[in-house]
């Protein structure tokens, strides 16, 4: 291709620079839109009456048993992977708080996991209990394709009632 005259080359260079700047701006816009979408998703979650469970968001906790590595990512998903290789199995995606009316935040429900062969989709119930550390304590499969995890966290600990010193009379 013959070289362009200086004026034409200057226009081509300017157009390429403008295209590159436009592509960079588009990329920055997409990143900001993704951040906004992520923040909107995060604020849509019920993190408890005082947002005490919010620190669990974007975290994952693992438990290794003789056979499996269980992974709980609160407000996202639960999975299981064999210690001896193979693919990860989805045990459910965040559904909702599932505790009784007087203790709603004591149980998390994860639903619509990988389907079991000739059976339902896997699901996991996570029972929360008070503990100093945030950790998965146990993982079991009490019935086919239905998993149960025990999870401790200080977020569920109830504050002790305020100490009310009994009035006393001084003589």
PDB file of C-alpha atoms in Angstrom:
ATOM      1  CA  UNK A   1       0.000   0.000   0.000  1.00  0.00           C
ATOM      2  CA  UNK A   2       1.522   3.338  -0.984  1.00  0.00           C
ATOM      3  CA  UNK A   3       2.294   5.777   1.834  1.00  0.00           C
ATOM      4  CA  UNK A   4      -0.291   8.472   2.471  1.00  0.00           C
ATOM      5  CA  UNK A   5       0.459  12.147   2.204  1.00  0.00           C
ATOM      6  CA  UNK A   6       1.112  13.914   5.534  1.00  0.00           C
ATOM      7  CA  UNK A   7      -2.377  15.373   5.841  1.00  0.00           C
ATOM      8  CA  UNK A   8      -4.108  12.023   5.221  1.00  0.00           C
ATOM      9  CA  UNK A   9      -1.730  10.200   7.594  1.00  0.00           C
ATOM     10  CA  UNK A  10      -2.432  12.806  10.288  1.00  0.00           C
ATOM     11  CA  UNK A  11      -6.188  12.165   9.884  1.00  0.00           C
ATOM     12  CA  UNK A  12      -5.671   8.375  10.091  1.00  0.00           C
ATOM     13  CA  UNK A  13      -3.551   8.753  13.235  1.00  0.00           C
ATOM     14  CA  UNK A  14      -6.129  11.061  14.829  1.00  0.00           C
ATOM     15  CA  UNK A  15      -8.928   8.598  14.010  1.00  0.00           C
ATOM     16  CA  UNK A  16      -6.974   5.673  15.505  1.00  0.00           C
ATOM     17  CA  UNK A  17      -6.245   7.703  18.653  1.00  0.00           C
ATOM     18  CA  UNK A  18      -9.927   8.683  18.972  1.00  0.00           C
ATOM     19  CA  UNK A  19     -11.003   5.042  18.456  1.00  0.00           C
ATOM     20  CA  UNK A  20      -8.580   3.857  21.133  1.00  0.00           C
ATOM     21  CA  UNK A  21      -9.746   6.537  23.599  1.00  0.00           C
ATOM     22  CA  UNK A  22     -13.376   5.626  22.858  1.00  0.00           C
ATOM     23  CA  UNK A  23     -12.704   1.916  23.482  1.00  0.00           C
ATOM     24  CA  UNK A  24     -10.946   2.778  26.784  1.00  0.00           C
ATOM     25  CA  UNK A  25     -13.926   4.925  27.832  1.00  0.00           C
ATOM     26  CA  UNK A  26     -16.365   2.138  26.905  1.00  0.00           C
ATOM     27  CA  UNK A  27     -14.352  -0.344  28.959  1.00  0.00           C
ATOM     28  CA  UNK A  28     -14.288   2.025  31.964  1.00  0.00           C
ATOM     29  CA  UNK A  29     -18.058   2.542  31.633  1.00  0.00           C
ATOM     30  CA  UNK A  30     -18.683  -1.250  31.593  1.00  0.00           C
ATOM     31  CA  UNK A  31     -16.533  -1.657  34.713  1.00  0.00           C
ATOM     32  CA  UNK A  32     -18.491   1.065  36.547  1.00  0.00           C
ATOM     33  CA  UNK A  33     -21.801  -0.474  35.429  1.00  0.00           C
ATOM     34  CA  UNK A  34     -20.624  -3.875  36.711  1.00  0.00           C
ATOM     35  CA  UNK A  35     -19.651  -2.324  40.051  1.00  0.00           C
ATOM     36  CA  UNK A  36     -23.064  -0.646  40.322  1.00  0.00           C
ATOM     37  CA  UNK A  37     -24.812  -3.942  39.512  1.00  0.00           C
ATOM     38  CA  UNK A  38     -22.711  -5.737  42.129  1.00  0.00           C
ATOM     39  CA  UNK A  39     -23.470  -3.100  44.783  1.00  0.00           C
ATOM     40  CA  UNK A  40     -27.192  -3.167  43.949  1.00  0.00           C
ATOM     41  CA  UNK A  41     -27.164  -6.939  44.360  1.00  0.00           C
ATOM     42  CA  UNK A  42     -25.312  -6.676  47.661  1.00  0.00           C
ATOM     43  CA  UNK A  43     -27.691  -4.111  49.173  1.00  0.00           C
ATOM     44  CA  UNK A  44     -30.676  -6.243  48.152  1.00  0.00           C
ATOM     45  CA  UNK A  45     -29.672  -8.979  50.629  1.00  0.00           C
ATOM     46  CA  UNK A  46     -31.159  -9.261  54.093  1.00  0.00           C
ATOM     47  CA  UNK A  47     -28.038  -9.227  56.259  1.00  0.00           C
ATOM     48  CA  UNK A  48     -30.006  -9.252  59.522  1.00  0.00           C
ATOM     49  CA  UNK A  49     -31.765  -6.568  61.571  1.00  0.00           C
ATOM     50  CA  UNK A  50     -28.495  -4.736  62.232  1.00  0.00           C
ATOM     51  CA  UNK A  51     -26.637  -5.994  59.145  1.00  0.00           C
ATOM     52  CA  UNK A  52     -24.666  -8.282  61.460  1.00  0.00           C
ATOM     53  CA  UNK A  53     -24.263 -10.927  58.748  1.00  0.00           C
ATOM     54  CA  UNK A  54     -22.924  -8.515  56.098  1.00  0.00           C
ATOM     55  CA  UNK A  55     -19.307  -9.439  56.825  1.00  0.00           C
ATOM     56  CA  UNK A  56     -20.049 -12.955  55.493  1.00  0.00           C
ATOM     57  CA  UNK A  57     -20.818 -11.589  52.022  1.00  0.00           C
ATOM     58  CA  UNK A  58     -18.044 -12.283  49.487  1.00  0.00           C
ATOM     59  CA  UNK A  59     -16.397 -14.741  51.908  1.00  0.00           C
ATOM     60  CA  UNK A  60     -16.103 -18.513  51.608  1.00  0.00           C
ATOM     61  CA  UNK A  61     -15.511 -21.122  54.308  1.00  0.00           C
ATOM     62  CA  UNK A  62     -14.326 -24.675  53.773  1.00  0.00           C
ATOM     63  CA  UNK A  63     -14.610 -27.932  55.647  1.00  0.00           C
ATOM     64  CA  UNK A  64     -12.513 -30.935  54.649  1.00  0.00           C
ATOM     65  CA  UNK A  65     -13.838 -34.392  55.541  1.00  0.00           C
ATOM     66  CA  UNK A  66     -12.424 -37.827  54.750  1.00  0.00           C
ATOM     67  CA  UNK A  67     -13.950 -37.739  51.274  1.00  0.00           C
ATOM     68  CA  UNK A  68     -14.923 -34.193  50.365  1.00  0.00           C
ATOM     69  CA  UNK A  69     -14.090 -30.523  50.571  1.00  0.00           C
ATOM     70  CA  UNK A  70     -17.264 -28.572  51.303  1.00  0.00           C
ATOM     71  CA  UNK A  71     -17.327 -24.865  50.488  1.00  0.00           C
ATOM     72  CA  UNK A  72     -19.897 -22.442  51.866  1.00  0.00           C
ATOM     73  CA  UNK A  73     -20.026 -18.946  50.393  1.00  0.00           C
ATOM     74  CA  UNK A  74     -22.806 -17.226  52.362  1.00  0.00           C
ATOM     75  CA  UNK A  75     -25.400 -15.398  50.267  1.00  0.00           C
ATOM     76  CA  UNK A  76     -23.956 -17.082  47.160  1.00  0.00           C
ATOM     77  CA  UNK A  77     -23.605 -20.882  46.955  1.00  0.00           C
ATOM     78  CA  UNK A  78     -22.552 -24.173  48.552  1.00  0.00           C
ATOM     79  CA  UNK A  79     -20.403 -26.759  46.792  1.00  0.00           C
ATOM     80  CA  UNK A  80     -18.723 -30.110  47.317  1.00  0.00           C
ATOM     81  CA  UNK A  81     -15.609 -31.474  45.650  1.00  0.00           C
ATOM     82  CA  UNK A  82     -13.979 -34.842  46.053  1.00  0.00           C
ATOM     83  CA  UNK A  83     -10.583 -34.743  47.745  1.00  0.00           C
ATOM     84  CA  UNK A  84      -9.393 -37.156  45.089  1.00  0.00           C
ATOM     85  CA  UNK A  85     -10.165 -35.018  42.031  1.00  0.00           C
ATOM     86  CA  UNK A  86     -13.174 -34.565  39.834  1.00  0.00           C
ATOM     87  CA  UNK A  87     -15.420 -31.632  39.276  1.00  0.00           C
ATOM     88  CA  UNK A  88     -17.150 -29.464  41.835  1.00  0.00           C
ATOM     89  CA  UNK A  89     -20.817 -30.216  42.565  1.00  0.00           C
ATOM     90  CA  UNK A  90     -23.201 -27.338  43.224  1.00  0.00           C
ATOM     91  CA  UNK A  91     -25.153 -28.089  46.419  1.00  0.00           C
ATOM     92  CA  UNK A  92     -27.353 -25.017  46.035  1.00  0.00           C
ATOM     93  CA  UNK A  93     -27.485 -21.291  45.467  1.00  0.00           C
ATOM     94  CA  UNK A  94     -28.620 -18.750  48.048  1.00  0.00           C
ATOM     95  CA  UNK A  95     -32.338 -18.930  48.585  1.00  0.00           C
ATOM     96  CA  UNK A  96     -33.414 -17.238  51.805  1.00  0.00           C
ATOM     97  CA  UNK A  97     -33.368 -17.161  55.565  1.00  0.00           C
ATOM     98  CA  UNK A  98     -35.313 -20.214  56.660  1.00  0.00           C
ATOM     99  CA  UNK A  99     -35.458 -20.138  60.444  1.00  0.00           C
ATOM    100  CA  UNK A 100     -38.661 -20.154  62.479  1.00  0.00           C
ATOM    101  CA  UNK A 101     -40.514 -16.872  62.845  1.00  0.00           C
ATOM    102  CA  UNK A 102     -38.997 -16.130  66.259  1.00  0.00           C
ATOM    103  CA  UNK A 103     -35.448 -16.954  65.072  1.00  0.00           C
ATOM    104  CA  UNK A 104     -35.470 -16.265  61.321  1.00  0.00           C
ATOM    105  CA  UNK A 105     -31.697 -15.786  61.042  1.00  0.00           C
ATOM    106  CA  UNK A 106     -30.774 -19.161  62.528  1.00  0.00           C
ATOM    107  CA  UNK A 107     -31.077 -21.122  59.246  1.00  0.00           C
ATOM    108  CA  UNK A 108     -29.971 -20.387  55.681  1.00  0.00           C
ATOM    109  CA  UNK A 109     -31.468 -22.242  52.725  1.00  0.00           C
ATOM    110  CA  UNK A 110     -29.595 -22.910  49.467  1.00  0.00           C
ATOM    111  CA  UNK A 111     -31.606 -24.346  46.568  1.00  0.00           C
ATOM    112  CA  UNK A 112     -31.457 -25.432  42.918  1.00  0.00           C
ATOM    113  CA  UNK A 113     -28.077 -27.152  43.001  1.00  0.00           C
ATOM    114  CA  UNK A 114     -26.909 -29.772  40.549  1.00  0.00           C
ATOM    115  CA  UNK A 115     -29.643 -32.320  39.889  1.00  0.00           C
ATOM    116  CA  UNK A 116     -29.224 -35.778  41.354  1.00  0.00           C
ATOM    117  CA  UNK A 117     -29.405 -38.700  38.994  1.00  0.00           C
ATOM    118  CA  UNK A 118     -33.106 -39.648  38.797  1.00  0.00           C
ATOM    119  CA  UNK A 119     -33.773 -37.316  41.706  1.00  0.00           C
ATOM    120  CA  UNK A 120     -34.312 -33.741  42.811  1.00  0.00           C
ATOM    121  CA  UNK A 121     -31.905 -30.837  42.597  1.00  0.00           C
ATOM    122  CA  UNK A 122     -29.471 -30.711  45.480  1.00  0.00           C
ATOM    123  CA  UNK A 123     -30.205 -28.305  48.318  1.00  0.00           C
ATOM    124  CA  UNK A 124     -28.455 -27.363  51.533  1.00  0.00           C
ATOM    125  CA  UNK A 125     -29.730 -26.188  54.879  1.00  0.00           C
ATOM    126  CA  UNK A 126     -27.171 -24.275  56.939  1.00  0.00           C
ATOM    127  CA  UNK A 127     -27.834 -24.102  60.684  1.00  0.00           C
ATOM    128  CA  UNK A 128     -26.100 -21.183  62.374  1.00  0.00           C
ATOM    129  CA  UNK A 129     -24.962 -21.227  65.950  1.00  0.00           C
ATOM    130  CA  UNK A 130     -23.068 -18.847  68.177  1.00  0.00           C
ATOM    131  CA  UNK A 131     -19.314 -19.251  68.172  1.00  0.00           C
ATOM    132  CA  UNK A 132     -16.157 -17.225  68.593  1.00  0.00           C
ATOM    133  CA  UNK A 133     -14.923 -18.170  65.113  1.00  0.00           C
ATOM    134  CA  UNK A 134     -16.703 -18.156  61.764  1.00  0.00           C
ATOM    135  CA  UNK A 135     -16.363 -21.705  60.502  1.00  0.00           C
ATOM    136  CA  UNK A 136     -18.158 -24.672  58.946  1.00  0.00           C
ATOM    137  CA  UNK A 137     -18.292 -27.249  61.735  1.00  0.00           C
ATOM    138  CA  UNK A 138     -19.929 -30.164  59.917  1.00  0.00           C
ATOM    139  CA  UNK A 139     -21.502 -31.211  56.637  1.00  0.00           C
ATOM    140  CA  UNK A 140     -23.775 -34.228  56.218  1.00  0.00           C
ATOM    141  CA  UNK A 141     -26.300 -35.659  53.756  1.00  0.00           C
ATOM    142  CA  UNK A 142     -29.167 -36.725  56.036  1.00  0.00           C
ATOM    143  CA  UNK A 143     -31.333 -37.619  53.043  1.00  0.00           C
ATOM    144  CA  UNK A 144     -30.598 -38.104  49.368  1.00  0.00           C
ATOM    145  CA  UNK A 145     -29.464 -34.847  47.717  1.00  0.00           C
ATOM    146  CA  UNK A 146     -30.338 -32.811  50.809  1.00  0.00           C
ATOM    147  CA  UNK A 147     -27.337 -31.545  52.726  1.00  0.00           C
ATOM    148  CA  UNK A 148     -27.041 -30.097  56.200  1.00  0.00           C
ATOM    149  CA  UNK A 149     -24.230 -27.867  57.378  1.00  0.00           C
ATOM    150  CA  UNK A 150     -23.490 -26.588  60.849  1.00  0.00           C
ATOM    151  CA  UNK A 151     -21.919 -23.129  60.780  1.00  0.00           C
ATOM    152  CA  UNK A 152     -20.699 -21.085  63.719  1.00  0.00           C
ATOM    153  CA  UNK A 153     -20.391 -17.319  63.662  1.00  0.00           C
ATOM    154  CA  UNK A 154     -20.257 -14.567  66.264  1.00  0.00           C
ATOM    155  CA  UNK A 155     -22.854 -12.697  64.159  1.00  0.00           C
ATOM    156  CA  UNK A 156     -25.667 -14.859  65.530  1.00  0.00           C
ATOM    157  CA  UNK A 157     -24.645 -14.554  69.177  1.00  0.00           C
ATOM    158  CA  UNK A 158     -27.224 -12.716  71.228  1.00  0.00           C
ATOM    159  CA  UNK A 159     -26.017  -9.805  73.257  1.00  0.00           C
ATOM    160  CA  UNK A 160     -26.235 -10.476  76.949  1.00  0.00           C
ATOM    161  CA  UNK A 161     -29.027  -8.587  78.650  1.00  0.00           C
ATOM    162  CA  UNK A 162     -27.846  -5.336  80.208  1.00  0.00           C
ATOM    163  CA  UNK A 163     -26.818  -5.863  83.780  1.00  0.00           C
ATOM    164  CA  UNK A 164     -29.332  -4.187  86.004  1.00  0.00           C
ATOM    165  CA  UNK A 165     -27.734  -3.675  89.372  1.00  0.00           C
ATOM    166  CA  UNK A 166     -30.420  -4.104  91.925  1.00  0.00           C
ATOM    167  CA  UNK A 167     -30.980  -0.999  93.957  1.00  0.00           C
ATOM    168  CA  UNK A 168     -29.779  -1.201  97.489  1.00  0.00           C
ATOM    169  CA  UNK A 169     -30.339   0.983 100.457  1.00  0.00           C
ATOM    170  CA  UNK A 170     -27.454   2.387 102.366  1.00  0.00           C
ATOM    171  CA  UNK A 171     -27.859   2.895 106.060  1.00  0.00           C
TER     172      UNK A 171
END
